[in-house]
Tab-separated table of C-alpha atoms and ligand atoms in Angstrom:
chain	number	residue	atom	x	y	z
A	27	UNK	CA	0.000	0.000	0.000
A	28	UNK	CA	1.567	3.332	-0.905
A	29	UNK	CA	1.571	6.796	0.506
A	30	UNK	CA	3.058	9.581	-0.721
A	31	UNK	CA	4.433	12.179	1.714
A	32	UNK	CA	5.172	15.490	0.763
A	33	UNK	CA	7.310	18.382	2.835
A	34	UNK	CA	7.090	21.892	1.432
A	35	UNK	CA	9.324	23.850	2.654
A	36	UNK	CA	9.671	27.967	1.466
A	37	UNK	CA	11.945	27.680	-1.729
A	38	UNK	CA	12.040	22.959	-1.911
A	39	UNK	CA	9.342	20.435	-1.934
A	40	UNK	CA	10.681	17.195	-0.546
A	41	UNK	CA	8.827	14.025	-1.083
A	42	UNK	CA	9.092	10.146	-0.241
A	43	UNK	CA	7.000	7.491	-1.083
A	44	UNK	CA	6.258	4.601	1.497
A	45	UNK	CA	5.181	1.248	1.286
A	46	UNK	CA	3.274	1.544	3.949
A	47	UNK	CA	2.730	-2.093	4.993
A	48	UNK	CA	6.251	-2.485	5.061
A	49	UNK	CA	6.779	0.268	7.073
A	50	UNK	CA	9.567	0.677	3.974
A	51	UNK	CA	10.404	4.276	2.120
A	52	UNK	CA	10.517	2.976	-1.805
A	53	UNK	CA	11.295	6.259	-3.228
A	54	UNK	CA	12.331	9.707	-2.257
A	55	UNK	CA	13.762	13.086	-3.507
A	56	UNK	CA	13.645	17.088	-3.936
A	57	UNK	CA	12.575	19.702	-6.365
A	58	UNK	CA	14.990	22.785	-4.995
A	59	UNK	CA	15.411	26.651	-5.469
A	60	UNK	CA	11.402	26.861	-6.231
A	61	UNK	CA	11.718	30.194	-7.602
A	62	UNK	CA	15.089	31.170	-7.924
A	63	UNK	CA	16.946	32.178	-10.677
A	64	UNK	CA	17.529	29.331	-12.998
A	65	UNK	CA	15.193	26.804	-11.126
A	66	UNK	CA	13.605	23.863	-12.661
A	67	UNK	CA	10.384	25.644	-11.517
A	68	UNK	CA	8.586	28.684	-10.530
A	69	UNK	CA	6.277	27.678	-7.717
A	70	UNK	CA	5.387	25.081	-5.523
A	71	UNK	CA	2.408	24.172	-7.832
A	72	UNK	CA	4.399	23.061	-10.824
A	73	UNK	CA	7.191	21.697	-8.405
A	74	UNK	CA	4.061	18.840	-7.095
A	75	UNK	CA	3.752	18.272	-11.137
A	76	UNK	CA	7.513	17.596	-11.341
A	77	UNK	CA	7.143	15.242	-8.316
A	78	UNK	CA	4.121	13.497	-10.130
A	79	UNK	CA	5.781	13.029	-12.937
A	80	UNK	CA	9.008	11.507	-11.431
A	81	UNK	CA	7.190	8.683	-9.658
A	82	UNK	CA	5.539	7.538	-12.387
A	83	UNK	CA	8.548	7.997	-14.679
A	84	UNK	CA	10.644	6.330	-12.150
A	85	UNK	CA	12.331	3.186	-14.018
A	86	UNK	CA	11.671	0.946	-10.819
A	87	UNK	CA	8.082	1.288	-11.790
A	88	UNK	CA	6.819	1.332	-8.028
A	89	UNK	CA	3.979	3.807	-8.972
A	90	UNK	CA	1.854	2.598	-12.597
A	91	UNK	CA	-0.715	4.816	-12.073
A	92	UNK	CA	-1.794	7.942	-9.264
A	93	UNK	CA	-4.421	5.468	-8.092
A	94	UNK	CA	-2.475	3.235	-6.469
A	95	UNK	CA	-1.622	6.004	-4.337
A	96	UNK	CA	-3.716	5.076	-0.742
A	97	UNK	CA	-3.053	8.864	0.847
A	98	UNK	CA	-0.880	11.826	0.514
A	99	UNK	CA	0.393	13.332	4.058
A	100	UNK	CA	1.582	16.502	4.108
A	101	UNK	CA	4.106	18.173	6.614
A	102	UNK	CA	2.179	21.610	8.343
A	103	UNK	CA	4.203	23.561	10.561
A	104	UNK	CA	1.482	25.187	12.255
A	105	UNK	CA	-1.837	24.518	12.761
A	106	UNK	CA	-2.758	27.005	15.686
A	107	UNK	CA	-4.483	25.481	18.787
A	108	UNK	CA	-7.072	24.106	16.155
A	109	UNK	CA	-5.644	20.872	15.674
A	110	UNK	CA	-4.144	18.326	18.546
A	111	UNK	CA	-3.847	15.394	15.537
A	112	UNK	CA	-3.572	14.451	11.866
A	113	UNK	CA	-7.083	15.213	10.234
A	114	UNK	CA	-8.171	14.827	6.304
A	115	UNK	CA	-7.631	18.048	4.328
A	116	UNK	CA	-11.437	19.923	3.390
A	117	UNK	CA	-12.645	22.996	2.956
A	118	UNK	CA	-12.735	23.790	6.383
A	119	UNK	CA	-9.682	22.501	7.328
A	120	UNK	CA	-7.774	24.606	4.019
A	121	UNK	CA	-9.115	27.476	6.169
A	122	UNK	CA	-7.404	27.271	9.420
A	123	UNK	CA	-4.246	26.160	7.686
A	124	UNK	CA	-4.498	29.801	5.874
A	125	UNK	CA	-5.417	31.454	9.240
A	126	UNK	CA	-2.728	29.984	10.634
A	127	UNK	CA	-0.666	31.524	8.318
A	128	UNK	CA	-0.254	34.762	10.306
A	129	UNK	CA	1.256	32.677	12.996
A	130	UNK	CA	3.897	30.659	10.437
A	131	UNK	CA	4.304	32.987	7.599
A	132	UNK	CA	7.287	31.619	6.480
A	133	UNK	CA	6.147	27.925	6.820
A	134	UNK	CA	2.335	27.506	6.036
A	135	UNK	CA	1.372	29.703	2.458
A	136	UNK	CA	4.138	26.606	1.177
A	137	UNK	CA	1.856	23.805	2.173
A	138	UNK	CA	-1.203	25.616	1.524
A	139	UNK	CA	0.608	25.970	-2.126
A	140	UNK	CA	1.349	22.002	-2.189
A	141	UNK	CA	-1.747	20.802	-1.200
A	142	UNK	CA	-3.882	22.937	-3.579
A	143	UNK	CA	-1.196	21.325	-6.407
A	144	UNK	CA	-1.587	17.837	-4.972
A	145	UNK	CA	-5.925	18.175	-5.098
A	146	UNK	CA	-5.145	18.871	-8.629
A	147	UNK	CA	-2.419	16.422	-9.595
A	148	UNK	CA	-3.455	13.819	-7.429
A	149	UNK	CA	-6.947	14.475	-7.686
A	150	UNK	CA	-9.428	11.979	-6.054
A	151	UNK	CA	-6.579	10.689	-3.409
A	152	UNK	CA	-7.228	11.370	-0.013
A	153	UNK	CA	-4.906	14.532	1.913
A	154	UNK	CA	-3.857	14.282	5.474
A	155	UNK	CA	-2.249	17.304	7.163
A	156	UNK	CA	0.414	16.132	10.024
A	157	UNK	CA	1.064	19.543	12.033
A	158	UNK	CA	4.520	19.976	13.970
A	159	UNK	CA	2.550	21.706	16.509
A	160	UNK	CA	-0.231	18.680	17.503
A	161	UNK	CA	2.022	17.134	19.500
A	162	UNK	CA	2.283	19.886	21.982
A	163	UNK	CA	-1.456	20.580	22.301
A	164	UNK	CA	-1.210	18.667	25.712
A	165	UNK	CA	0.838	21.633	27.131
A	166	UNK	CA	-1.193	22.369	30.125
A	167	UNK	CA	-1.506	26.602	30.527
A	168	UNK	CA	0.919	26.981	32.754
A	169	UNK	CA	3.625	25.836	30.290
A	170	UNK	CA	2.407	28.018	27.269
A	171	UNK	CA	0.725	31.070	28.805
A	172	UNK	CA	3.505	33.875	28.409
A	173	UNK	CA	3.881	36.575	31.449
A	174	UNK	CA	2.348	39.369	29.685
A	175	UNK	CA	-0.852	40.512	29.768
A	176	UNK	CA	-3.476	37.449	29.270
A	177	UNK	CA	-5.602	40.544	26.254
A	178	UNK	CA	-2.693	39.244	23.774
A	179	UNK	CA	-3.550	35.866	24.404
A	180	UNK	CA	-6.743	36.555	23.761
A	181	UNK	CA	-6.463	38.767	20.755
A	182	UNK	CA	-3.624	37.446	18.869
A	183	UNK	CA	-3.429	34.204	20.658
A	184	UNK	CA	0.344	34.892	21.464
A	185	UNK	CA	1.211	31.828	23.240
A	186	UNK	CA	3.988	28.836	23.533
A	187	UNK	CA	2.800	26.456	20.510
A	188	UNK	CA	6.247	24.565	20.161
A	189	UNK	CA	7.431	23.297	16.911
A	190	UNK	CA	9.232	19.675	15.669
A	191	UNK	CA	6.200	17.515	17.098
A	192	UNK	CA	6.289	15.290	14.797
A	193	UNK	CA	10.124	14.373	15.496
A	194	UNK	CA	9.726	14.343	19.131
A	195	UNK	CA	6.839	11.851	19.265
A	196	UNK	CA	8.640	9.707	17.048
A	197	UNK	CA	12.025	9.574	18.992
A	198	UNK	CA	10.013	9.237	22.101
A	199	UNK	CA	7.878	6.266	20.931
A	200	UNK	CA	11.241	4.745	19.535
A	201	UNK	CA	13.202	5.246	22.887
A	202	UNK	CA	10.066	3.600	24.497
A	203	UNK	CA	10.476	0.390	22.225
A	204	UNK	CA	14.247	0.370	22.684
A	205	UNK	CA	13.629	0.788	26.517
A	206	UNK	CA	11.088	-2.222	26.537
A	207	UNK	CA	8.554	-0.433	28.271
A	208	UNK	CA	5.114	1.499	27.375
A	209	UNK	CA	5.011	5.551	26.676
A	210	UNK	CA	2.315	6.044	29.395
A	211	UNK	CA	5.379	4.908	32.274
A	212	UNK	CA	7.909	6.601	31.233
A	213	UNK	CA	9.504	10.773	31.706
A	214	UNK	CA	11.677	11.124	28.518
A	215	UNK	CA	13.416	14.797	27.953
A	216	UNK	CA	13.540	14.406	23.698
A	217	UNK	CA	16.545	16.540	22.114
A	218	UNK	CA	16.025	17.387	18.840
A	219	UNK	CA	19.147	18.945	16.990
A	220	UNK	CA	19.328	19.723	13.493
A	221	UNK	CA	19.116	22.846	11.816
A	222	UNK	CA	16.601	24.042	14.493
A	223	UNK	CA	16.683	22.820	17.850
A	224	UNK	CA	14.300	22.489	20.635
A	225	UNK	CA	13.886	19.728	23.277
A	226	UNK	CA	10.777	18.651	25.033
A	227	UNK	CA	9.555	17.446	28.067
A	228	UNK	CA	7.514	13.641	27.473
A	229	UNK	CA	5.408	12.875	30.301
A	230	UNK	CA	3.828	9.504	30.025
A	231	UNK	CA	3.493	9.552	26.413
A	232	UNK	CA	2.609	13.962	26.299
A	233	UNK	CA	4.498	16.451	25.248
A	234	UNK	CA	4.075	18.780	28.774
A	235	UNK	CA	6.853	21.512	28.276
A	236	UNK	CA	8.824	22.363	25.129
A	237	UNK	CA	11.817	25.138	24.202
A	238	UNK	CA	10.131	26.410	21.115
A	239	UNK	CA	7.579	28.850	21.576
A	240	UNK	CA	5.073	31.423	19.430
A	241	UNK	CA	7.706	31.186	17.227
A	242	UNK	CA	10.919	28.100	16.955
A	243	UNK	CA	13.108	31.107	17.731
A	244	UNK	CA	12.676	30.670	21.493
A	245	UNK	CA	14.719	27.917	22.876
A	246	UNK	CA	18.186	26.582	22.607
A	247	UNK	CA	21.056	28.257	20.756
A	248	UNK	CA	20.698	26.889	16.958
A	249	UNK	CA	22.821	27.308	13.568
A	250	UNK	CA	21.538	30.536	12.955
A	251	UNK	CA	18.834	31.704	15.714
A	252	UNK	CA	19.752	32.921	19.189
A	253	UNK	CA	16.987	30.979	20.883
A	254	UNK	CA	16.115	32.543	24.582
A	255	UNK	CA	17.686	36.083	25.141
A	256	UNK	CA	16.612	38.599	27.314
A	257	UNK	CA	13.844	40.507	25.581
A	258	UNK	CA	14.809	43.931	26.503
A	259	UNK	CA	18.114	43.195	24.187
A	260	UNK	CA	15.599	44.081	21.096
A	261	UNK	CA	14.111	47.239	22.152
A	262	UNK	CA	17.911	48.171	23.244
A	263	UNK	CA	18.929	47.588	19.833
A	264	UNK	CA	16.216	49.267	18.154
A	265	UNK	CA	17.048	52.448	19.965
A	266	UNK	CA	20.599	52.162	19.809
A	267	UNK	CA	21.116	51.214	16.715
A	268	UNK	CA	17.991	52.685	15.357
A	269	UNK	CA	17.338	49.536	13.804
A	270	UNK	CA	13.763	48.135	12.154
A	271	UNK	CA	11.688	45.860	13.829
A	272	UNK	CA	12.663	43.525	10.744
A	273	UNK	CA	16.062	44.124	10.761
A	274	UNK	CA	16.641	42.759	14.191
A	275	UNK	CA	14.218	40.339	13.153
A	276	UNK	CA	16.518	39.154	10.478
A	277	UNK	CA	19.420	39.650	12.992
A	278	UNK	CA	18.035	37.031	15.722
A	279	UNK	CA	16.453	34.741	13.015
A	280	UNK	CA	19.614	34.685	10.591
A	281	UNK	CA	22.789	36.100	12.178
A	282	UNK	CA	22.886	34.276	15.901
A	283	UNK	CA	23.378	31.011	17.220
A	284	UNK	CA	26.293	28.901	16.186
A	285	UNK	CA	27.019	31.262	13.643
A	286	UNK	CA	26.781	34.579	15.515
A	287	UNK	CA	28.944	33.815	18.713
A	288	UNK	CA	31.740	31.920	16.505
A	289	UNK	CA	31.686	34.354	13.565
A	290	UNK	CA	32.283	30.910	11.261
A	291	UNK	CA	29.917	28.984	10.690
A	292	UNK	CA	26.160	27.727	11.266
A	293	UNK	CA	27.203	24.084	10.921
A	294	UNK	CA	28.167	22.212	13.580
A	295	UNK	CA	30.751	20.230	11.527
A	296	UNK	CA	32.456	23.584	11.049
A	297	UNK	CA	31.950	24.608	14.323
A	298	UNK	CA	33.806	21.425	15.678
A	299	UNK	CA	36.607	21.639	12.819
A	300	UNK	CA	37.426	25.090	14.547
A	301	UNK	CA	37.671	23.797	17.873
A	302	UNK	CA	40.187	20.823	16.765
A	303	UNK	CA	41.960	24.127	15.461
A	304	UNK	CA	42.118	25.928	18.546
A	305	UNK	CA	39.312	28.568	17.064
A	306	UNK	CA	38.265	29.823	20.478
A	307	UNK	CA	34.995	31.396	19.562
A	308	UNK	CA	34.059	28.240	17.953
A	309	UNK	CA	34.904	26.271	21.494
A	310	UNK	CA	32.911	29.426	23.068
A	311	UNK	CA	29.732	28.348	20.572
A	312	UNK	CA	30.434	25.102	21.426
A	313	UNK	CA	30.379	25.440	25.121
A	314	UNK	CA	27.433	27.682	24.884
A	315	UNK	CA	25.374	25.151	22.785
A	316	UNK	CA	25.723	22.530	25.597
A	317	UNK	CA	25.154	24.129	28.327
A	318	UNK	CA	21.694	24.952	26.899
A	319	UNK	CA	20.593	21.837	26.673
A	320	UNK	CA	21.930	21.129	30.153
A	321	UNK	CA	19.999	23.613	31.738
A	322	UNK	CA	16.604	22.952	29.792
A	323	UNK	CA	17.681	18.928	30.838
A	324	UNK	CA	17.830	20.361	34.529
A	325	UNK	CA	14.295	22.096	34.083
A	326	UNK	CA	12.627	19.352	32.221
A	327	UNK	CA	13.955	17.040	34.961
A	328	UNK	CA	12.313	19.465	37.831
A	329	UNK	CA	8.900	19.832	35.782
A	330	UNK	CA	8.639	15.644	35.293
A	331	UNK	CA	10.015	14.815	38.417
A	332	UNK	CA	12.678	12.909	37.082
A	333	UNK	CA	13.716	11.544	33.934
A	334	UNK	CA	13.986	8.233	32.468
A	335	UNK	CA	15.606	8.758	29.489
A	336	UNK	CA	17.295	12.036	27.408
A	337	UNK	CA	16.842	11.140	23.846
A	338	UNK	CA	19.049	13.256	21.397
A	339	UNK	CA	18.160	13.359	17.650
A	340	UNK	CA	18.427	15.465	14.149
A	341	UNK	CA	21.495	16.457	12.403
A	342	UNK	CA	23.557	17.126	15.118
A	343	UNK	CA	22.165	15.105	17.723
A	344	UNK	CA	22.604	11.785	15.713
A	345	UNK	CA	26.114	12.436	14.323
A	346	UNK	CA	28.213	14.421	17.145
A	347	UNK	CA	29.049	11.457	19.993
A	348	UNK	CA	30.777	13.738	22.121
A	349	UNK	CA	27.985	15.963	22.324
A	350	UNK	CA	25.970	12.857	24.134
A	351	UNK	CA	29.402	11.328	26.130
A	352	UNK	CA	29.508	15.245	27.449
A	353	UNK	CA	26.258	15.656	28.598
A	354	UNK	CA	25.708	11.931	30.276
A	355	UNK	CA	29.426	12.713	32.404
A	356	UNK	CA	28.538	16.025	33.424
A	357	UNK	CA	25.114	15.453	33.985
A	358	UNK	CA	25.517	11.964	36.160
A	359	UNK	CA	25.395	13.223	39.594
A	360	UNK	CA	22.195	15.270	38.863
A	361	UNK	CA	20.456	13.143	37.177
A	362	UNK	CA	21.504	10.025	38.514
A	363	UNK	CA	22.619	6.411	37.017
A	364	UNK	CA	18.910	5.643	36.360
A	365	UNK	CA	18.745	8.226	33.545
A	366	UNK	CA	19.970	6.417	29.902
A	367	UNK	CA	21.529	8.729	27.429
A	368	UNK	CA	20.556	7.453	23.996
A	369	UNK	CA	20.705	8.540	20.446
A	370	UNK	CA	17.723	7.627	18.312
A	371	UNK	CA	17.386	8.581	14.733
A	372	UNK	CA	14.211	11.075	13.673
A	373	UNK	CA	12.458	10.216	10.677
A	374	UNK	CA	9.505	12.330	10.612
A	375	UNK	CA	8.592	11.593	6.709
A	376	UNK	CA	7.592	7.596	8.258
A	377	UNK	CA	5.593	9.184	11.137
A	378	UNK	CA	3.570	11.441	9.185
A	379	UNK	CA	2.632	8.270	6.347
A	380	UNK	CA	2.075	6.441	9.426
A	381	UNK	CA	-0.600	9.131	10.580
A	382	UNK	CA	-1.567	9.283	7.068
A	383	UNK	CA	-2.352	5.529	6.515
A	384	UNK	CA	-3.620	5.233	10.061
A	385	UNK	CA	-6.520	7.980	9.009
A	386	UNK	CA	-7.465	6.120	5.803
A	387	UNK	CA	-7.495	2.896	7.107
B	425	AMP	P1	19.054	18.563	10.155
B	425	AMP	O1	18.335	19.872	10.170
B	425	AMP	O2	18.502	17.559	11.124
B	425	AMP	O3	19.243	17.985	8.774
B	425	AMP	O4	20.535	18.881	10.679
B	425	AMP	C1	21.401	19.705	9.964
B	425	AMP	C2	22.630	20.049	10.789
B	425	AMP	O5	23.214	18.831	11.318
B	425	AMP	C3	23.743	20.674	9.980
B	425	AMP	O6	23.648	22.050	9.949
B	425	AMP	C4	24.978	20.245	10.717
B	425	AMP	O7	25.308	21.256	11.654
B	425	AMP	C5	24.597	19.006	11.475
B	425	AMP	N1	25.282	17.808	11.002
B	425	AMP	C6	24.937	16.979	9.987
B	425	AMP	N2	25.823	15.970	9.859
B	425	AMP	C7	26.761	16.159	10.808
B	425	AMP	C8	27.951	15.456	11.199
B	425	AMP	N3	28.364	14.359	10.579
B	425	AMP	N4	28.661	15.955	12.237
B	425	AMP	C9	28.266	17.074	12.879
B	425	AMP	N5	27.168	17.771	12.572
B	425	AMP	C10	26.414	17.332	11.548
């Protein structure tokens, strides 16, 4: 049985086709620079044509004919406090995807854009939207009401929504099966380090705290964002440097993290080729990236009342060892020798035809 899941993101449109039964990914690829000079494309629409066309030009011949597709899932980023699950994609639901569009600008108008293209070249297939946010809809208030006043809340619903759900559900059901025990008895802290970062707090199966917030800017230090600063730092630049709201925007969003404190680089593997070279402000980045995640481990820790596992996972957290070996030494005597440190590959693409198939079926 195959699904076909699809991952628009604001300038590619990733896809990967499952066989679903065999819990097995059969085909997978990218249509890039959507819109650039030179691309193979100029929007999303015609890059879900391209996609369509490649499967069933594909000289494997997994995919005869668009009807043997079972489901298409589709990667949301944000679907506001609407949605706490996958759901089938109608009118209604094409609605709150675009209202939740002020919330994600960046992220949402793309998947609107693919699943408008899909209704069209994959017309009569059934559409699931999987939303990075569901997973933290279990945040009681306490965890994702902000300290300002509760009017902005209820006008512009400013609030923690957390972002890379789908990832930390999956590593957490994974560390579960590795652990031999069931979700629902078990506090895991999931680490999810790519590109982005945030970690969250997995309390018998729910996501109860998480570092992302209204926006994935909040957080942990990342490749390019500055995650959790003090917010008077951005009125302080404004003034002083008389800079635009957008500009220090673009400053926090583009021009921090990894990259900002080191001056080199926003990847990691950059980051830790200028530490073997005695670059101090990449050890400095370095240094600063860890002990992030070993104070949000502390915190998560307080909130669950303990922790049974710390899960790391993404780019980073799957391919840097002695990011794990540092945290599980210097975090022993806090934590205890209960706590198992344990690296467990994401794979959100598998989760969200999972979802998919489990709507259809
Ligand atoms: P992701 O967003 O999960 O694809 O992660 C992307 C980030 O993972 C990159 O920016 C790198 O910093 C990091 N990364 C990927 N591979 C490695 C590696 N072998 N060693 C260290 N960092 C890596």
């Amino acid at each position: 049985m195959l699904i076909l899941v699809i991952n628009c993101g604001s300038s590619s449109a990733k896809y990967q086709l499952f066989d679903i039964k065999k819990n097995k990914s059969v085909a997978k690829g990218i249509v890039e620079k959507i819109g650039e000079k030179g691309a193979v494309c100029k929007d999303h629409y015609q890059a879900i044509g391209i996609i369509r066309d490649r499967l069933l030009r594909d000289r494997k011949k997994i995919l005869k004919d668009i009807n043997e597709l079972k489901g298409i899932g589709h990667r949301v980023v944000h679907g506001g406090e609407e949605f706490n699950k996958a759901v089938f994609i109608d009118k209604k639901v094409l609605r709150s995807i675009e209202s939740a569009s002020e919330l994600a600008p960046l992220h949402n108008p793309p998947s609107l854009a693919g699943i408008k293209a899909c209704k069209r070249y994959f017309s009569g297939i059934p559409q699931v939207a999987v939303f990075d946010t569901a997973f933290h809809q279990t945040m009681p208030a306490h965890s994702y009401i902000y300290g300002i006043p509760f009017d902005f809340y209820k006008k512009y619903k400013i609030r923690r929504y957390g972002f890379h759900g789908t990832s930390h559900w999956f590593v957490a059901g994974e560390a579960a099966r590795i652990l031999k025990k069931p979700l629902r008895k078990l506090k895991i802290i999931t680490v999810h380090l790519g590109n982005g970062c945030s970690m969250t707090a997995v309390l018998k199966g729910k996501s109860v705290d998480t570092s992302m917030g209204f926006t994935p800017l909040e957080g942990l230090i990342m490749g390019t964002r500055s995650g959790d600063i003090d917010p008077a730092i951005v009125t302080f630049l404004m003034e002083k440097n008389k800079l635009s709201a957008e500009k220090v925007a673009e400053i926090l969003n583009k021009k921090s993290g990894l990259l900002g404190i080191s001056g080199l680089s926003n990847d990691m593997r950059d980051i830790i080729c200028g530490m073997k070279k005695g670059n101090k402000r990449a050890k400095l980045a370095f240094d600063i990236f860890v002990y992030k995640i070993k104070k949000y481990i502390g915190a998560y820790q307080a909130v669950m009342g303990g922790a049974d596992a710390v899960v790391l996972t993404g780019g980073i957290g799957e391919n840097v060892p002695v990011l794990k070996n540092r945290l599980s030494n210097e975090l022993r005597s806090a934590l205890g020798a209960k706590t198992k440190f344990m690296i467990v590959p994401t794979n959100e693409e598998l989760l969200i035809a999972r979802d998919t198939y489990g709507l259809i079926k």
